[in-house]
Amino acid sequence: MAQPSEVRDKAFAEFVLPEVEVLLRVAMTLTAQPADAEDLVQDTLLRAYKAIDRFDGEHPRAWLLTIMRRAEINRHRRRRPYLLADPDTDLDRLAGAGTVASPEEAVVDEDFDEVVRAALAALPDKHQRVVRLVDICGLSYAEAAEVLEVPEGTVMSRLHRARKWIRTQLAAAGLAPRPKRSRM
């Protein structure tokens, strides 16, 4: 007869471990800092391991994303403001983090990336989160709706508006074709 810990380990390996990559992508969307994302994933994995006995085996991704969402809410509740210990050192470190890998990338992608970044930043938070979850993390509309606790149609609507805004900004910068006007 299998020991309870063996059953738990087997269920964890079967249902949770295959989703770690998705969890990390979603955590990056929720936190925007790699270290915070890794902490959030670790917290999610610990909570999932403790609760795996109560998991019914259906929809593991949705189950894990719910755990992650709740863990992130709890992290925000207890988070304290961070004051820079040495502002000059931290600013130098942050300034060096955005270096480009090659000259080709600097010439080809710099303007495009900057316009996309600015357009994304100009969007309301609810639209930014949908773009990050669906277009960057690769979640389905249903999974994004689960994470954001909104209907799937709301995800689709927000994503449409956000993409339209980004296309408009790219066209204004001359980096995409201008949208055709409809003839009615």
mmCIF file with all atom_site columns, C-alpha atoms in Angstrom:
data_model
loop_
_atom_site.group_PDB
_atom_site.id
_atom_site.type_symbol
_atom_site.label_atom_id
_atom_site.label_alt_id
_atom_site.label_comp_id
_atom_site.label_asym_id
_atom_site.label_entity_id
_atom_site.label_seq_id
_atom_site.pdbx_PDB_ins_code
_atom_site.Cartn_x
_atom_site.Cartn_y
_atom_site.Cartn_z
_atom_site.occupancy
_atom_site.B_iso_or_equiv
_atom_site.pdbx_formal_charge
_atom_site.auth_seq_id
_atom_site.auth_comp_id
_atom_site.auth_asym_id
_atom_site.auth_atom_id
_atom_site.pdbx_PDB_model_num
ATOM 1   C CA . MET A 1 1   ? 0.000   0.000  0.000   1.00 0.00 ? 1   MET A CA 1
ATOM 2   C CA . ALA A 1 2   ? 1.306   3.446  -0.949  1.00 0.00 ? 2   ALA A CA 1
ATOM 3   C CA . GLN A 1 3   ? 2.189   5.889  1.792   1.00 0.00 ? 3   GLN A CA 1
ATOM 4   C CA . PRO A 1 4   ? 0.247   9.202  1.894   1.00 0.00 ? 4   PRO A CA 1
ATOM 5   C CA . SER A 1 5   ? 3.429   11.129 1.031   1.00 0.00 ? 5   SER A CA 1
ATOM 6   C CA . GLU A 1 6   ? 3.994   8.920  -2.033  1.00 0.00 ? 6   GLU A CA 1
ATOM 7   C CA . VAL A 1 7   ? 0.449   9.571  -3.251  1.00 0.00 ? 7   VAL A CA 1
ATOM 8   C CA . ARG A 1 8   ? 0.902   13.294 -2.657  1.00 0.00 ? 8   ARG A CA 1
ATOM 9   C CA . ASP A 1 9   ? 4.241   13.333 -4.500  1.00 0.00 ? 9   ASP A CA 1
ATOM 10  C CA . LYS A 1 10  ? 2.765   11.424 -7.448  1.00 0.00 ? 10  LYS A CA 1
ATOM 11  C CA . ALA A 1 11  ? -0.238  13.770 -7.711  1.00 0.00 ? 11  ALA A CA 1
ATOM 12  C CA . PHE A 1 12  ? 2.035   16.804 -7.436  1.00 0.00 ? 12  PHE A CA 1
ATOM 13  C CA . ALA A 1 13  ? 4.279   15.485 -10.222 1.00 0.00 ? 13  ALA A CA 1
ATOM 14  C CA . GLU A 1 14  ? 1.293   14.663 -12.427 1.00 0.00 ? 14  GLU A CA 1
ATOM 15  C CA . PHE A 1 15  ? -0.820  17.800 -11.992 1.00 0.00 ? 15  PHE A CA 1
ATOM 16  C CA . VAL A 1 16  ? 1.446   20.609 -10.800 1.00 0.00 ? 16  VAL A CA 1
ATOM 17  C CA . LEU A 1 17  ? 4.933   20.209 -12.257 1.00 0.00 ? 17  LEU A CA 1
ATOM 18  C CA . PRO A 1 18  ? 3.818   20.358 -15.917 1.00 0.00 ? 18  PRO A CA 1
ATOM 19  C CA . GLU A 1 19  ? 2.313   23.807 -15.220 1.00 0.00 ? 19  GLU A CA 1
ATOM 20  C CA . VAL A 1 20  ? 5.380   25.449 -13.646 1.00 0.00 ? 20  VAL A CA 1
ATOM 21  C CA . GLU A 1 21  ? 6.391   27.232 -16.856 1.00 0.00 ? 21  GLU A CA 1
ATOM 22  C CA . VAL A 1 22  ? 2.919   28.756 -17.261 1.00 0.00 ? 22  VAL A CA 1
ATOM 23  C CA . LEU A 1 23  ? 2.914   29.752 -13.601 1.00 0.00 ? 23  LEU A CA 1
ATOM 24  C CA . LEU A 1 24  ? 6.196   31.589 -14.039 1.00 0.00 ? 24  LEU A CA 1
ATOM 25  C CA . ARG A 1 25  ? 4.951   33.486 -17.112 1.00 0.00 ? 25  ARG A CA 1
ATOM 26  C CA . VAL A 1 26  ? 1.753   34.510 -15.336 1.00 0.00 ? 26  VAL A CA 1
ATOM 27  C CA . ALA A 1 27  ? 3.681   35.464 -12.201 1.00 0.00 ? 27  ALA A CA 1
ATOM 28  C CA . MET A 1 28  ? 5.896   37.749 -14.309 1.00 0.00 ? 28  MET A CA 1
ATOM 29  C CA . THR A 1 29  ? 2.738   39.433 -15.573 1.00 0.00 ? 29  THR A CA 1
ATOM 30  C CA . LEU A 1 30  ? 1.365   39.880 -12.086 1.00 0.00 ? 30  LEU A CA 1
ATOM 31  C CA . THR A 1 31  ? 4.573   41.083 -10.429 1.00 0.00 ? 31  THR A CA 1
ATOM 32  C CA . ALA A 1 32  ? 6.754   42.538 -13.241 1.00 0.00 ? 32  ALA A CA 1
ATOM 33  C CA . GLN A 1 33  ? 9.891   41.640 -11.259 1.00 0.00 ? 33  GLN A CA 1
ATOM 34  C CA . PRO A 1 34  ? 11.686  38.306 -11.848 1.00 0.00 ? 34  PRO A CA 1
ATOM 35  C CA . ALA A 1 35  ? 12.550  37.792 -8.176  1.00 0.00 ? 35  ALA A CA 1
ATOM 36  C CA . ASP A 1 36  ? 8.985   38.522 -7.078  1.00 0.00 ? 36  ASP A CA 1
ATOM 37  C CA . ALA A 1 37  ? 7.663   36.213 -9.794  1.00 0.00 ? 37  ALA A CA 1
ATOM 38  C CA . GLU A 1 38  ? 9.894   33.375 -8.609  1.00 0.00 ? 38  GLU A CA 1
ATOM 39  C CA . ASP A 1 39  ? 8.798   33.964 -5.008  1.00 0.00 ? 39  ASP A CA 1
ATOM 40  C CA . LEU A 1 40  ? 5.152   33.940 -6.071  1.00 0.00 ? 40  LEU A CA 1
ATOM 41  C CA . VAL A 1 41  ? 5.598   30.680 -8.003  1.00 0.00 ? 41  VAL A CA 1
ATOM 42  C CA . GLN A 1 42  ? 7.376   29.103 -5.055  1.00 0.00 ? 42  GLN A CA 1
ATOM 43  C CA . ASP A 1 43  ? 4.590   30.203 -2.718  1.00 0.00 ? 43  ASP A CA 1
ATOM 44  C CA . THR A 1 44  ? 2.019   28.816 -5.172  1.00 0.00 ? 44  THR A CA 1
ATOM 45  C CA . LEU A 1 45  ? 3.841   25.485 -5.405  1.00 0.00 ? 45  LEU A CA 1
ATOM 46  C CA . LEU A 1 46  ? 4.030   25.176 -1.618  1.00 0.00 ? 46  LEU A CA 1
ATOM 47  C CA . ARG A 1 47  ? 0.331   25.912 -1.249  1.00 0.00 ? 47  ARG A CA 1
ATOM 48  C CA . ALA A 1 48  ? -0.503  23.462 -4.044  1.00 0.00 ? 48  ALA A CA 1
ATOM 49  C CA . TYR A 1 49  ? 1.601   20.736 -2.430  1.00 0.00 ? 49  TYR A CA 1
ATOM 50  C CA . LYS A 1 50  ? -0.156  21.210 0.895   1.00 0.00 ? 50  LYS A CA 1
ATOM 51  C CA . ALA A 1 51  ? -3.594  21.164 -0.761  1.00 0.00 ? 51  ALA A CA 1
ATOM 52  C CA . ILE A 1 52  ? -3.015  18.444 -3.381  1.00 0.00 ? 52  ILE A CA 1
ATOM 53  C CA . ASP A 1 53  ? -4.956  15.925 -1.252  1.00 0.00 ? 53  ASP A CA 1
ATOM 54  C CA . ARG A 1 54  ? -8.092  18.046 -1.705  1.00 0.00 ? 54  ARG A CA 1
ATOM 55  C CA . PHE A 1 55  ? -7.610  18.553 -5.482  1.00 0.00 ? 55  PHE A CA 1
ATOM 56  C CA . ASP A 1 56  ? -10.074 16.586 -7.629  1.00 0.00 ? 56  ASP A CA 1
ATOM 57  C CA . GLY A 1 57  ? -7.728  16.209 -10.621 1.00 0.00 ? 57  GLY A CA 1
ATOM 58  C CA . GLU A 1 58  ? -9.765  18.344 -13.006 1.00 0.00 ? 58  GLU A CA 1
ATOM 59  C CA . HIS A 1 59  ? -8.435  21.565 -14.517 1.00 0.00 ? 59  HIS A CA 1
ATOM 60  C CA . PRO A 1 60  ? -5.070  21.750 -12.752 1.00 0.00 ? 60  PRO A CA 1
ATOM 61  C CA . ARG A 1 61  ? -4.058  24.979 -14.508 1.00 0.00 ? 61  ARG A CA 1
ATOM 62  C CA . ALA A 1 62  ? -7.184  26.805 -13.351 1.00 0.00 ? 62  ALA A CA 1
ATOM 63  C CA . TRP A 1 63  ? -6.697  25.434 -9.839  1.00 0.00 ? 63  TRP A CA 1
ATOM 64  C CA . LEU A 1 64  ? -3.073  26.580 -9.744  1.00 0.00 ? 64  LEU A CA 1
ATOM 65  C CA . LEU A 1 65  ? -3.864  30.013 -11.203 1.00 0.00 ? 65  LEU A CA 1
ATOM 66  C CA . THR A 1 66  ? -6.498  30.497 -8.515  1.00 0.00 ? 66  THR A CA 1
ATOM 67  C CA . ILE A 1 67  ? -3.962  29.611 -5.837  1.00 0.00 ? 67  ILE A CA 1
ATOM 68  C CA . MET A 1 68  ? -1.486  32.037 -7.431  1.00 0.00 ? 68  MET A CA 1
ATOM 69  C CA . ARG A 1 69  ? -4.017  34.854 -7.640  1.00 0.00 ? 69  ARG A CA 1
ATOM 70  C CA . ARG A 1 70  ? -4.892  34.450 -3.957  1.00 0.00 ? 70  ARG A CA 1
ATOM 71  C CA . ALA A 1 71  ? -1.242  34.228 -2.967  1.00 0.00 ? 71  ALA A CA 1
ATOM 72  C CA . GLU A 1 72  ? -0.508  37.462 -4.846  1.00 0.00 ? 72  GLU A CA 1
ATOM 73  C CA . ILE A 1 73  ? -3.430  39.206 -3.152  1.00 0.00 ? 73  ILE A CA 1
ATOM 74  C CA . ASN A 1 74  ? -2.065  38.119 0.224   1.00 0.00 ? 74  ASN A CA 1
ATOM 75  C CA . ARG A 1 75  ? 1.438   39.297 -0.702  1.00 0.00 ? 75  ARG A CA 1
ATOM 76  C CA . HIS A 1 76  ? 0.076   42.759 -1.555  1.00 0.00 ? 76  HIS A CA 1
ATOM 77  C CA . ARG A 1 77  ? -1.697  42.987 1.773   1.00 0.00 ? 77  ARG A CA 1
ATOM 78  C CA . ARG A 1 78  ? 1.472   42.476 3.777   1.00 0.00 ? 78  ARG A CA 1
ATOM 79  C CA . ARG A 1 79  ? 3.908   44.283 1.486   1.00 0.00 ? 79  ARG A CA 1
ATOM 80  C CA . ARG A 1 80  ? 5.709   47.261 2.955   1.00 0.00 ? 80  ARG A CA 1
ATOM 81  C CA . PRO A 1 81  ? 7.066   50.150 0.894   1.00 0.00 ? 81  PRO A CA 1
ATOM 82  C CA . TYR A 1 82  ? 10.672  49.616 -0.164  1.00 0.00 ? 82  TYR A CA 1
ATOM 83  C CA . LEU A 1 83  ? 13.112  52.440 0.477   1.00 0.00 ? 83  LEU A CA 1
ATOM 84  C CA . LEU A 1 84  ? 16.391  52.403 -1.399  1.00 0.00 ? 84  LEU A CA 1
ATOM 85  C CA . ALA A 1 85  ? 19.293  51.668 0.921   1.00 0.00 ? 85  ALA A CA 1
ATOM 86  C CA . ASP A 1 86  ? 21.779  53.318 -1.443  1.00 0.00 ? 86  ASP A CA 1
ATOM 87  C CA . PRO A 1 87  ? 19.907  55.186 -4.210  1.00 0.00 ? 87  PRO A CA 1
ATOM 88  C CA . ASP A 1 88  ? 22.993  55.753 -6.379  1.00 0.00 ? 88  ASP A CA 1
ATOM 89  C CA . THR A 1 89  ? 23.956  52.069 -6.433  1.00 0.00 ? 89  THR A CA 1
ATOM 90  C CA . ASP A 1 90  ? 20.400  50.921 -7.105  1.00 0.00 ? 90  ASP A CA 1
ATOM 91  C CA . LEU A 1 91  ? 19.914  53.483 -9.898  1.00 0.00 ? 91  LEU A CA 1
ATOM 92  C CA . ASP A 1 92  ? 23.201  52.429 -11.544 1.00 0.00 ? 92  ASP A CA 1
ATOM 93  C CA . ARG A 1 93  ? 22.135  48.782 -11.369 1.00 0.00 ? 93  ARG A CA 1
ATOM 94  C CA . LEU A 1 94  ? 18.729  49.568 -12.878 1.00 0.00 ? 94  LEU A CA 1
ATOM 95  C CA . ALA A 1 95  ? 20.240  51.678 -15.658 1.00 0.00 ? 95  ALA A CA 1
ATOM 96  C CA . GLY A 1 96  ? 22.563  48.828 -16.672 1.00 0.00 ? 96  GLY A CA 1
ATOM 97  C CA . ALA A 1 97  ? 19.707  46.298 -16.802 1.00 0.00 ? 97  ALA A CA 1
ATOM 98  C CA . GLY A 1 98  ? 18.312  47.560 -20.112 1.00 0.00 ? 98  GLY A CA 1
ATOM 99  C CA . THR A 1 99  ? 21.324  46.935 -22.351 1.00 0.00 ? 99  THR A CA 1
ATOM 100 C CA . VAL A 1 100 ? 20.730  45.570 -25.856 1.00 0.00 ? 100 VAL A CA 1
ATOM 101 C CA . ALA A 1 101 ? 22.419  42.324 -26.895 1.00 0.00 ? 101 ALA A CA 1
ATOM 102 C CA . SER A 1 102 ? 23.697  43.405 -30.341 1.00 0.00 ? 102 SER A CA 1
ATOM 103 C CA . PRO A 1 103 ? 23.938  46.511 -32.557 1.00 0.00 ? 103 PRO A CA 1
ATOM 104 C CA . GLU A 1 104 ? 21.474  44.965 -35.020 1.00 0.00 ? 104 GLU A CA 1
ATOM 105 C CA . GLU A 1 105 ? 18.855  44.679 -32.315 1.00 0.00 ? 105 GLU A CA 1
ATOM 106 C CA . ALA A 1 106 ? 19.422  48.307 -31.324 1.00 0.00 ? 106 ALA A CA 1
ATOM 107 C CA . VAL A 1 107 ? 18.856  49.542 -34.878 1.00 0.00 ? 107 VAL A CA 1
ATOM 108 C CA . VAL A 1 108 ? 15.989  47.246 -35.828 1.00 0.00 ? 108 VAL A CA 1
ATOM 109 C CA . ASP A 1 109 ? 13.975  46.837 -32.663 1.00 0.00 ? 109 ASP A CA 1
ATOM 110 C CA . GLU A 1 110 ? 14.587  49.898 -30.517 1.00 0.00 ? 110 GLU A CA 1
ATOM 111 C CA . ASP A 1 111 ? 11.933  52.159 -32.050 1.00 0.00 ? 111 ASP A CA 1
ATOM 112 C CA . PHE A 1 112 ? 9.375   49.399 -32.427 1.00 0.00 ? 112 PHE A CA 1
ATOM 113 C CA . ASP A 1 113 ? 9.871   48.147 -28.888 1.00 0.00 ? 113 ASP A CA 1
ATOM 114 C CA . GLU A 1 114 ? 9.737   51.645 -27.453 1.00 0.00 ? 114 GLU A CA 1
ATOM 115 C CA . VAL A 1 115 ? 6.475   52.465 -29.247 1.00 0.00 ? 115 VAL A CA 1
ATOM 116 C CA . VAL A 1 116 ? 4.922   49.170 -28.120 1.00 0.00 ? 116 VAL A CA 1
ATOM 117 C CA . ARG A 1 117 ? 6.163   49.717 -24.559 1.00 0.00 ? 117 ARG A CA 1
ATOM 118 C CA . ALA A 1 118 ? 4.789   53.265 -24.483 1.00 0.00 ? 118 ALA A CA 1
ATOM 119 C CA . ALA A 1 119 ? 1.465   52.194 -25.996 1.00 0.00 ? 119 ALA A CA 1
ATOM 120 C CA . LEU A 1 120 ? 1.149   49.356 -23.498 1.00 0.00 ? 120 LEU A CA 1
ATOM 121 C CA . ALA A 1 121 ? 2.044   51.671 -20.613 1.00 0.00 ? 121 ALA A CA 1
ATOM 122 C CA . ALA A 1 122 ? -0.589  54.179 -21.754 1.00 0.00 ? 122 ALA A CA 1
ATOM 123 C CA . LEU A 1 123 ? -3.333  51.573 -21.526 1.00 0.00 ? 123 LEU A CA 1
ATOM 124 C CA . PRO A 1 124 ? -5.453  51.289 -18.397 1.00 0.00 ? 124 PRO A CA 1
ATOM 125 C CA . ASP A 1 125 ? -4.208  48.577 -16.031 1.00 0.00 ? 125 ASP A CA 1
ATOM 126 C CA . LYS A 1 126 ? -7.126  46.255 -16.806 1.00 0.00 ? 126 LYS A CA 1
ATOM 127 C CA . HIS A 1 127 ? -6.196  46.293 -20.514 1.00 0.00 ? 127 HIS A CA 1
ATOM 128 C CA . GLN A 1 128 ? -2.462  45.907 -19.833 1.00 0.00 ? 128 GLN A CA 1
ATOM 129 C CA . ARG A 1 129 ? -3.050  42.800 -17.737 1.00 0.00 ? 129 ARG A CA 1
ATOM 130 C CA . VAL A 1 130 ? -5.142  41.162 -20.467 1.00 0.00 ? 130 VAL A CA 1
ATOM 131 C CA . VAL A 1 131 ? -2.438  41.825 -23.093 1.00 0.00 ? 131 VAL A CA 1
ATOM 132 C CA . ARG A 1 132 ? 0.253   40.438 -20.817 1.00 0.00 ? 132 ARG A CA 1
ATOM 133 C CA . LEU A 1 133 ? -1.709  37.305 -19.935 1.00 0.00 ? 133 LEU A CA 1
ATOM 134 C CA . VAL A 1 134 ? -2.963  36.431 -23.430 1.00 0.00 ? 134 VAL A CA 1
ATOM 135 C CA . ASP A 1 135 ? -0.364  37.834 -25.830 1.00 0.00 ? 135 ASP A CA 1
ATOM 136 C CA . ILE A 1 136 ? 2.772   37.534 -23.718 1.00 0.00 ? 136 ILE A CA 1
ATOM 137 C CA . CYS A 1 137 ? 2.081   34.591 -21.391 1.00 0.00 ? 137 CYS A CA 1
ATOM 138 C CA . GLY A 1 138 ? 0.036   32.667 -23.933 1.00 0.00 ? 138 GLY A CA 1
ATOM 139 C CA . LEU A 1 139 ? -2.995  31.975 -21.761 1.00 0.00 ? 139 LEU A CA 1
ATOM 140 C CA . SER A 1 140 ? -6.316  31.242 -23.417 1.00 0.00 ? 140 SER A CA 1
ATOM 141 C CA . TYR A 1 141 ? -9.185  33.684 -23.038 1.00 0.00 ? 141 TYR A CA 1
ATOM 142 C CA . ALA A 1 142 ? -10.798 31.339 -20.509 1.00 0.00 ? 142 ALA A CA 1
ATOM 143 C CA . GLU A 1 143 ? -7.607  31.052 -18.450 1.00 0.00 ? 143 GLU A CA 1
ATOM 144 C CA . ALA A 1 144 ? -7.088  34.829 -18.476 1.00 0.00 ? 144 ALA A CA 1
ATOM 145 C CA . ALA A 1 145 ? -10.702 35.295 -17.431 1.00 0.00 ? 145 ALA A CA 1
ATOM 146 C CA . GLU A 1 146 ? -10.105 32.898 -14.534 1.00 0.00 ? 146 GLU A CA 1
ATOM 147 C CA . VAL A 1 147 ? -6.986  34.774 -13.400 1.00 0.00 ? 147 VAL A CA 1
ATOM 148 C CA . LEU A 1 148 ? -8.669  38.172 -13.640 1.00 0.00 ? 148 LEU A CA 1
ATOM 149 C CA . GLU A 1 149 ? -12.009 36.969 -12.272 1.00 0.00 ? 149 GLU A CA 1
ATOM 150 C CA . VAL A 1 150 ? -13.969 38.469 -15.191 1.00 0.00 ? 150 VAL A CA 1
ATOM 151 C CA . PRO A 1 151 ? -16.144 36.888 -17.903 1.00 0.00 ? 151 PRO A CA 1
ATOM 152 C CA . GLU A 1 152 ? -14.389 35.538 -20.999 1.00 0.00 ? 152 GLU A CA 1
ATOM 153 C CA . GLY A 1 153 ? -16.199 38.107 -23.174 1.00 0.00 ? 153 GLY A CA 1
ATOM 154 C CA . THR A 1 154 ? -14.693 40.888 -21.081 1.00 0.00 ? 154 THR A CA 1
ATOM 155 C CA . VAL A 1 155 ? -11.218 39.493 -21.738 1.00 0.00 ? 155 VAL A CA 1
ATOM 156 C CA . MET A 1 156 ? -11.929 39.398 -25.479 1.00 0.00 ? 156 MET A CA 1
ATOM 157 C CA . SER A 1 157 ? -13.295 42.948 -25.499 1.00 0.00 ? 157 SER A CA 1
ATOM 158 C CA . ARG A 1 158 ? -10.399 44.391 -23.498 1.00 0.00 ? 158 ARG A CA 1
ATOM 159 C CA . LEU A 1 159 ? -7.874  42.574 -25.663 1.00 0.00 ? 159 LEU A CA 1
ATOM 160 C CA . HIS A 1 160 ? -9.490  43.886 -28.853 1.00 0.00 ? 160 HIS A CA 1
ATOM 161 C CA . ARG A 1 161 ? -9.401  47.466 -27.586 1.00 0.00 ? 161 ARG A CA 1
ATOM 162 C CA . ALA A 1 162 ? -5.828  47.148 -26.345 1.00 0.00 ? 162 ALA A CA 1
ATOM 163 C CA . ARG A 1 163 ? -4.548  45.655 -29.606 1.00 0.00 ? 163 ARG A CA 1
ATOM 164 C CA . LYS A 1 164 ? -6.351  48.350 -31.602 1.00 0.00 ? 164 LYS A CA 1
ATOM 165 C CA . TRP A 1 165 ? -4.720  51.056 -29.458 1.00 0.00 ? 165 TRP A CA 1
ATOM 166 C CA . ILE A 1 166 ? -1.247  49.532 -29.899 1.00 0.00 ? 166 ILE A CA 1
ATOM 167 C CA . ARG A 1 167 ? -1.743  49.224 -33.695 1.00 0.00 ? 167 ARG A CA 1
ATOM 168 C CA . THR A 1 168 ? -2.833  52.882 -33.829 1.00 0.00 ? 168 THR A CA 1
ATOM 169 C CA . GLN A 1 169 ? 0.286   53.956 -31.947 1.00 0.00 ? 169 GLN A CA 1
ATOM 170 C CA . LEU A 1 170 ? 2.536   51.887 -34.234 1.00 0.00 ? 170 LEU A CA 1
ATOM 171 C CA . ALA A 1 171 ? 0.869   53.396 -37.306 1.00 0.00 ? 171 ALA A CA 1
ATOM 172 C CA . ALA A 1 172 ? 1.295   56.913 -35.900 1.00 0.00 ? 172 ALA A CA 1
ATOM 173 C CA . ALA A 1 173 ? 5.019   56.199 -35.458 1.00 0.00 ? 173 ALA A CA 1
ATOM 174 C CA . GLY A 1 174 ? 5.273   54.893 -39.042 1.00 0.00 ? 174 GLY A CA 1
ATOM 175 C CA . LEU A 1 175 ? 6.015   51.347 -37.892 1.00 0.00 ? 175 LEU A CA 1
ATOM 176 C CA . ALA A 1 176 ? 2.792   49.757 -39.129 1.00 0.00 ? 176 ALA A CA 1
ATOM 177 C CA . PRO A 1 177 ? 0.353   50.426 -41.969 1.00 0.00 ? 177 PRO A CA 1
ATOM 178 C CA . ARG A 1 178 ? -2.401  52.912 -41.313 1.00 0.00 ? 178 ARG A CA 1
ATOM 179 C CA . PRO A 1 179 ? -5.754  51.236 -40.680 1.00 0.00 ? 179 PRO A CA 1
ATOM 180 C CA . LYS A 1 180 ? -8.144  51.309 -43.645 1.00 0.00 ? 180 LYS A CA 1
ATOM 181 C CA . ARG A 1 181 ? -11.306 53.265 -43.152 1.00 0.00 ? 181 ARG A CA 1
ATOM 182 C CA . SER A 1 182 ? -14.499 51.330 -43.591 1.00 0.00 ? 182 SER A CA 1
ATOM 183 C CA . ARG A 1 183 ? -16.907 52.464 -46.306 1.00 0.00 ? 183 ARG A CA 1
ATOM 184 C CA . MET A 1 184 ? -20.458 52.419 -45.024 1.00 0.00 ? 184 MET A CA 1
#
